[in-house]
PDB file of C-alpha atoms in Angstrom:
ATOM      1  CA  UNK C1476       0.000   0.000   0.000  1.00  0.00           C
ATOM      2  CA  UNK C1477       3.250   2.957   0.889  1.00  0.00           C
ATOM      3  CA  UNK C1478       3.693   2.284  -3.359  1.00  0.00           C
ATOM      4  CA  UNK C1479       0.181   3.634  -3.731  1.00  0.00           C
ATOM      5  CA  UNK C1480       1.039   6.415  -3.623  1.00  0.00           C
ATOM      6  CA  UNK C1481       4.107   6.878  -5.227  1.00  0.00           C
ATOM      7  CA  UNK C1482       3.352   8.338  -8.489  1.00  0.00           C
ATOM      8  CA  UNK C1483       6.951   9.717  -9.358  1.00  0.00           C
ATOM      9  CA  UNK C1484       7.849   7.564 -12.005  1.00  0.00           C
ATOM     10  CA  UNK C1485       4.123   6.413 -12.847  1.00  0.00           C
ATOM     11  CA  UNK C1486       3.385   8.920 -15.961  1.00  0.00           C
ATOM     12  CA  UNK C1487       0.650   6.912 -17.220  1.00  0.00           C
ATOM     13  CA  UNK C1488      -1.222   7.232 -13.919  1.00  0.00           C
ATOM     14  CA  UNK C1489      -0.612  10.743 -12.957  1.00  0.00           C
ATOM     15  CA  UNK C1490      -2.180  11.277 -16.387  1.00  0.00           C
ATOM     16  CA  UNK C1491      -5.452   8.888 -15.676  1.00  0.00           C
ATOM     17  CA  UNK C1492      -5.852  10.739 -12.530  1.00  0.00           C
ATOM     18  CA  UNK C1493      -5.629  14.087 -13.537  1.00  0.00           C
ATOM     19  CA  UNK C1494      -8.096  13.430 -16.148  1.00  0.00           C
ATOM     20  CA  UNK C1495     -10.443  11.837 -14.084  1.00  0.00           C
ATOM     21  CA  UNK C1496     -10.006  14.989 -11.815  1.00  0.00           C
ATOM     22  CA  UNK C1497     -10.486  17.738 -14.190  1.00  0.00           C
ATOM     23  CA  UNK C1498     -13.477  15.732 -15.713  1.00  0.00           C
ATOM     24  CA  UNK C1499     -14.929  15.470 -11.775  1.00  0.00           C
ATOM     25  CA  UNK C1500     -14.746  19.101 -11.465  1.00  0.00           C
ATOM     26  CA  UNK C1501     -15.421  20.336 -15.190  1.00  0.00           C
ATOM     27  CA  UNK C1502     -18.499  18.218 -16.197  1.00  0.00           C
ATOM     28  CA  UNK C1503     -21.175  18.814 -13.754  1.00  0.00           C
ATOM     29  CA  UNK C1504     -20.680  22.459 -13.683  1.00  0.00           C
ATOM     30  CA  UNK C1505     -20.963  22.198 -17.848  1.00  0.00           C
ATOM     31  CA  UNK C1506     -24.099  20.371 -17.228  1.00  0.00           C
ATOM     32  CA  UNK C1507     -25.461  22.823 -14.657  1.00  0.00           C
ATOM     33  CA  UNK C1508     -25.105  25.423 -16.793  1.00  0.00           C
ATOM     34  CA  UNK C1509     -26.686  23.619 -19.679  1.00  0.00           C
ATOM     35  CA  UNK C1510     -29.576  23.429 -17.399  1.00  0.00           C
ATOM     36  CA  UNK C1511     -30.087  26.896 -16.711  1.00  0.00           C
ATOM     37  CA  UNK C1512     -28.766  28.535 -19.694  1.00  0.00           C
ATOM     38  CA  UNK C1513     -30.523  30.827 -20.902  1.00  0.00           C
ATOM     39  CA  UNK C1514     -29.161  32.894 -18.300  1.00  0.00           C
ATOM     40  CA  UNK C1515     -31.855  35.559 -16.732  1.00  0.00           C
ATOM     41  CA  UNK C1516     -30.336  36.781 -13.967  1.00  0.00           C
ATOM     42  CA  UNK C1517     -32.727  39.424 -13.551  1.00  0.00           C
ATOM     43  CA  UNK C1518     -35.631  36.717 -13.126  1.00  0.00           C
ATOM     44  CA  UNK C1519     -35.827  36.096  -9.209  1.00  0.00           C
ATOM     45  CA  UNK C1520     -38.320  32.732 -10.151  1.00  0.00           C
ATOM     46  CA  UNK C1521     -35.350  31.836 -12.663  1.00  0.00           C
ATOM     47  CA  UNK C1522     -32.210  32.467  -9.958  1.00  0.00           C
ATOM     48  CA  UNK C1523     -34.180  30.270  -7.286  1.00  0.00           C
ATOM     49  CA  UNK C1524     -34.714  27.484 -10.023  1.00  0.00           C
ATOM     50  CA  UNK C1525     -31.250  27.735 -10.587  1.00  0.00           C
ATOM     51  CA  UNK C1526     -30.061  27.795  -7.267  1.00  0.00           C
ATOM     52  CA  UNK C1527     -32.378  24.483  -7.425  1.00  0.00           C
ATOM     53  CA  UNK C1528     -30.616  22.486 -10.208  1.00  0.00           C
ATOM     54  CA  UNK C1529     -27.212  23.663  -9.111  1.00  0.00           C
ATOM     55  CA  UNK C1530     -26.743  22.327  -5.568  1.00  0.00           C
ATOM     56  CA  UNK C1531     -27.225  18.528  -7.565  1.00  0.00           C
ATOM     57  CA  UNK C1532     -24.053  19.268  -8.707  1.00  0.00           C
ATOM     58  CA  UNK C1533     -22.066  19.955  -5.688  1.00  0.00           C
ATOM     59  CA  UNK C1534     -20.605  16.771  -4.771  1.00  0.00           C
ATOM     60  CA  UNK C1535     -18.411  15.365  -7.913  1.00  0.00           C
ATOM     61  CA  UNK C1536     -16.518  18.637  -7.999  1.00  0.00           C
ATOM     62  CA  UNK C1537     -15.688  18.106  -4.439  1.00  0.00           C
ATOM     63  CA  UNK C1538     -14.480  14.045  -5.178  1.00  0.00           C
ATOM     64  CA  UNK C1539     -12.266  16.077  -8.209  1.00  0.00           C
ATOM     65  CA  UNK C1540     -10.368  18.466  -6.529  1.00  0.00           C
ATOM     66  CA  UNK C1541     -10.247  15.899  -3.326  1.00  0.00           C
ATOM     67  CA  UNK C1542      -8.645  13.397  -6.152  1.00  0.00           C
ATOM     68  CA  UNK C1543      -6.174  15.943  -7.276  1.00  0.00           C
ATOM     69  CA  UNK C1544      -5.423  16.609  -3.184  1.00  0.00           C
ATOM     70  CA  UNK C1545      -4.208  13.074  -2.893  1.00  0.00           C
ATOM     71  CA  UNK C1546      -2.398  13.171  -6.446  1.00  0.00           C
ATOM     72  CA  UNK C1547      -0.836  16.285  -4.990  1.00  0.00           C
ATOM     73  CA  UNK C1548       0.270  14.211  -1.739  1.00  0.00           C
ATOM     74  CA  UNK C1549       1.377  11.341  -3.423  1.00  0.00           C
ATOM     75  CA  UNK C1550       3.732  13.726  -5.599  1.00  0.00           C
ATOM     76  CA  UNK C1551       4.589  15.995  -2.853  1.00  0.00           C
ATOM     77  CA  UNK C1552       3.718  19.017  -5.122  1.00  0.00           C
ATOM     78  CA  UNK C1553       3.027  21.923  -2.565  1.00  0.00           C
ATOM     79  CA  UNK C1554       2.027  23.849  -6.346  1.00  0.00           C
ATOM     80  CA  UNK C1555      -0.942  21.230  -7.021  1.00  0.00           C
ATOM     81  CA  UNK C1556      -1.814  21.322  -3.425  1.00  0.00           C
ATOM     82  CA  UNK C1557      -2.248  25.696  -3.441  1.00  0.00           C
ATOM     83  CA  UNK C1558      -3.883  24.838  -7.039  1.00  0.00           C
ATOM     84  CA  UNK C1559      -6.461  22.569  -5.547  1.00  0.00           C
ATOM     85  CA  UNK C1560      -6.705  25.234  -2.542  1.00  0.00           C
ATOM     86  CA  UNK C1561      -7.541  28.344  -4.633  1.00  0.00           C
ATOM     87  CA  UNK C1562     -10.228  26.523  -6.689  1.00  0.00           C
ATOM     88  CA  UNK C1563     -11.493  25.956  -3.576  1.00  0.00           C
ATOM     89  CA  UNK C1564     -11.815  28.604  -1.989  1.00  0.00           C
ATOM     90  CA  UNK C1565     -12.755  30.145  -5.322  1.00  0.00           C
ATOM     91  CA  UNK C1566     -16.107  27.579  -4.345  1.00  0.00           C
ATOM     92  CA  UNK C1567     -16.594  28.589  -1.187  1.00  0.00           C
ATOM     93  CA  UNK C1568     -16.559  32.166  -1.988  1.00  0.00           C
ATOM     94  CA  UNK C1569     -19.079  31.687  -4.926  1.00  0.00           C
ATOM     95  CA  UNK C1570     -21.481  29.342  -2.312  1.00  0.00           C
ATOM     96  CA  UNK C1571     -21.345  31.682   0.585  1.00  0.00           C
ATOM     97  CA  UNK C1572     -22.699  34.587  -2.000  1.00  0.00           C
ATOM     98  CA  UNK C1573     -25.034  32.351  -3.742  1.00  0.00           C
ATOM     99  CA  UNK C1574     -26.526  31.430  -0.035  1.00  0.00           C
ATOM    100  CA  UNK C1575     -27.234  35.022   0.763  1.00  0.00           C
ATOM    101  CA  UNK C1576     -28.912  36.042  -2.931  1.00  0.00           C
ATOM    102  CA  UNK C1577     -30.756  32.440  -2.494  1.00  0.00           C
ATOM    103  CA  UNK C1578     -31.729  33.168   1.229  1.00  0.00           C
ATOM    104  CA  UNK C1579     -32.874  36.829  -0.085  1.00  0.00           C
ATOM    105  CA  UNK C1580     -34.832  35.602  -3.330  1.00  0.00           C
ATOM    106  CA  UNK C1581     -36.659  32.784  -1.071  1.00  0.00           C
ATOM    107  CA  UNK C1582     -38.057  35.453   1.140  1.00  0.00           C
ATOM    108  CA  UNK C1583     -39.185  37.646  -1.703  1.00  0.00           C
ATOM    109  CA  UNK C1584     -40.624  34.284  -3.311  1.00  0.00           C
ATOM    110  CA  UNK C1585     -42.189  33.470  -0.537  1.00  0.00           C
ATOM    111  CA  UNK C1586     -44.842  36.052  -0.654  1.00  0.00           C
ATOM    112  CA  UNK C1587     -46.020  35.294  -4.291  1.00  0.00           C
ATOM    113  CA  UNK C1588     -45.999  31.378  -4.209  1.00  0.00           C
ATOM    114  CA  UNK C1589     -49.534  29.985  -4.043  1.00  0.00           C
ATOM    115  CA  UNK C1590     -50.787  27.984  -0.934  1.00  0.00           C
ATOM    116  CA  UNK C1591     -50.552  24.552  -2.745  1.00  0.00           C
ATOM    117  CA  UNK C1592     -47.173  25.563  -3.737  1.00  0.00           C
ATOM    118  CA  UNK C1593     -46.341  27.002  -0.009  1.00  0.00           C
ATOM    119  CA  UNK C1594     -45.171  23.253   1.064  1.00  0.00           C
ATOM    120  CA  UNK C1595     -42.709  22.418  -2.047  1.00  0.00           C
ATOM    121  CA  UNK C1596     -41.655  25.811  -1.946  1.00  0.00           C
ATOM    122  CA  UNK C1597     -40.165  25.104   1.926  1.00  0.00           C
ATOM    123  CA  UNK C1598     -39.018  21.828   1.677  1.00  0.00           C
ATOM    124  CA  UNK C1599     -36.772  23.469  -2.146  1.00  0.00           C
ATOM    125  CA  UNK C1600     -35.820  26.070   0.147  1.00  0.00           C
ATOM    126  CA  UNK C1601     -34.721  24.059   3.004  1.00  0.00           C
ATOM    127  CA  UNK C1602     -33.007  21.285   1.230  1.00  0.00           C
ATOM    128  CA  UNK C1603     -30.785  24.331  -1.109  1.00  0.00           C
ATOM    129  CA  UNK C1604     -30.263  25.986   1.836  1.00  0.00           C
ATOM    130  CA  UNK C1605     -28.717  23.234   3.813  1.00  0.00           C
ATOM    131  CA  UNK C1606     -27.111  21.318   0.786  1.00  0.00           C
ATOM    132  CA  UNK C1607     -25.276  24.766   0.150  1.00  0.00           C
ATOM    133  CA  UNK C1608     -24.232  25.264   4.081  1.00  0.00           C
ATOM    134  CA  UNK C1609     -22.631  21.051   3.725  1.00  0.00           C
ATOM    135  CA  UNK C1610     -20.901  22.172   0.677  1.00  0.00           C
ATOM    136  CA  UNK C1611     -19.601  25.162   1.288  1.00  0.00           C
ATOM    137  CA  UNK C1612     -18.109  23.348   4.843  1.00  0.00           C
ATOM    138  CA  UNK C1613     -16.439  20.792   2.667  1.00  0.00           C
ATOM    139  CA  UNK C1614     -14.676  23.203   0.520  1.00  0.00           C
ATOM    140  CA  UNK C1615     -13.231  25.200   2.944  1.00  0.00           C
ATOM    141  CA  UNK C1616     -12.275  21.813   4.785  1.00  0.00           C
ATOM    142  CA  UNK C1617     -10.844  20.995   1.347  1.00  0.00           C
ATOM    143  CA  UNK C1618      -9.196  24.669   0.609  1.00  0.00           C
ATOM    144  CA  UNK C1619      -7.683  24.452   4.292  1.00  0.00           C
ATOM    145  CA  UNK C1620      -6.596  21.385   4.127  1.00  0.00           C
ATOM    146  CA  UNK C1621      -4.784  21.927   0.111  1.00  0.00           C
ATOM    147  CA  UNK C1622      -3.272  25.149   1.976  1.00  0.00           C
ATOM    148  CA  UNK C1623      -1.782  23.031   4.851  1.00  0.00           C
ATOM    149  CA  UNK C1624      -1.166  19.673   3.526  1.00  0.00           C
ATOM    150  CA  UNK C1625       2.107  20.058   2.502  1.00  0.00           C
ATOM    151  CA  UNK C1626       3.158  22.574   4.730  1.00  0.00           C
ATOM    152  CA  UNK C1627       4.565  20.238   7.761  1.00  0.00           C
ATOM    153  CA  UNK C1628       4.923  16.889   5.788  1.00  0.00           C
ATOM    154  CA  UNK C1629       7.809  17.290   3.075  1.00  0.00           C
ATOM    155  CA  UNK C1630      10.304  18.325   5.632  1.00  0.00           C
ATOM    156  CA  UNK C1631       9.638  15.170   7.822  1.00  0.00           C
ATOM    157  CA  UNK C1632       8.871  12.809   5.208  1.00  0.00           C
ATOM    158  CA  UNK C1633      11.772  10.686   3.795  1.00  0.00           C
ATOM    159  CA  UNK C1634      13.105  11.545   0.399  1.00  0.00           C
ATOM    160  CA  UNK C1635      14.704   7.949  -0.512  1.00  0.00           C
ATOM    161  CA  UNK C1636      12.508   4.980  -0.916  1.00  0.00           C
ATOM    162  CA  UNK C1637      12.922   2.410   2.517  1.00  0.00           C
ATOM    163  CA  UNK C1638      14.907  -0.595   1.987  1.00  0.00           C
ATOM    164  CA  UNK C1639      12.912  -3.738   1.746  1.00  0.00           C
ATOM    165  CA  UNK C1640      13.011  -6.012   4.548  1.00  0.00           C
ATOM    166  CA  UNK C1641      15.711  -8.944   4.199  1.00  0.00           C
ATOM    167  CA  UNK C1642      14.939 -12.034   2.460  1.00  0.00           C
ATOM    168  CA  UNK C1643      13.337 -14.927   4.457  1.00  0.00           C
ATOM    169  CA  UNK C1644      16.023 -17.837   5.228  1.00  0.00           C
ATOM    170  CA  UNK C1645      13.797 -20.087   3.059  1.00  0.00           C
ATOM    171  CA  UNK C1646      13.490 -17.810   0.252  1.00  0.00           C
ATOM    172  CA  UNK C1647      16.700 -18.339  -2.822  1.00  0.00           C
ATOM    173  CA  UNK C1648      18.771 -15.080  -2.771  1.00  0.00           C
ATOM    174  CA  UNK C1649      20.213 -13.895  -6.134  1.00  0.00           C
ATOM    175  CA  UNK C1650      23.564 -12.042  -5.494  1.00  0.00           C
ATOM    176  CA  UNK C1651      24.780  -9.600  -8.867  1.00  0.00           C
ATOM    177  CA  UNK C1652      28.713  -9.341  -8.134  1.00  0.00           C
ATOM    178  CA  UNK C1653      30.325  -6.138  -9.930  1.00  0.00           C
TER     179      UNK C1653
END
């Protein structure tokens, strides 16, 4: 399991994982905007059916940039790490503004939506607003932990690879002379 990790001299691999990454991060927020585009920002029934169809989206973004975290671990790349960190914090940002527009828009909404509405309308409301608190808690977790991860850990960590444990007595040894 320590060569898990060890994705110096694994090209191939670094490669798979970045491009899972960027496609875990990249994809959903494509496809969130597909589902609100045309954009009417003016349209306070439009922004809270937005805010609606984008907190779905939350979660493989997070698995992305907490893929490229490890990748950034494994390499020891404090640049990846601060990469990873800015995005998000770039997220959190975005989610703590979105939460106040959404919480302001809900309260204007909430005086025009019908009485057989009144009940979907809360539960939408609720379930954005707390979806948007959870995520906006994991990116900072994530953007605190990308801005400290590598901090501490290169100095202490070991630069050359352990030896492997000596051969059992029952096992053949090969011996290469000079």
């Amino acid at each position: 399991m320590s060569d898990f990790l060890d994705l110096h001299d694994d090209h191939t691999s670094r490669r798979v994982l970045y491009l899972v990454a960027v496609l875990l991060v990249a994809l959903p927020l494509v496809q969130g905007l597909m589902q609100i585009w045309p954009l009417r920002l003016t349209n306070i029934q439009w922004r809270f059916g937005a805010a609606n169809a984008l907190s779905g989206i939350l979660l493989l973004p997070v698995m992305g940039l907490s893929l490229l975290l490890v990748v950034a671990r494994g390499l020891g790349s404090t640049v990846l790490a601060r990469m990873v960190g800015i995005v998000a914090s770039l997220f959190t940002l975005s989610l703590l503004a979105s939460l106040v527009v959404f919480g302001l828009d809900a309260q204007q909404l909430k005086t025009i939506v019908s009485s057989q509405m009144s009940a979907a309308f809360n539960v939408t409301t609720i379930r954005v607003g707390m979806l948007t608190v959870v995520f906006i808690l994991a990116y900072a977790f994530l953007s605190l932990m990308s801005f400290t991860a590598l901090s501490g850990s290169t100095a202490s960590r070991p630069t050359a690879k352990r030896a492997s444990a000596p051969p059992d007595d029952d096992s053949p040894v090969l011996i290469v002379g000079r």
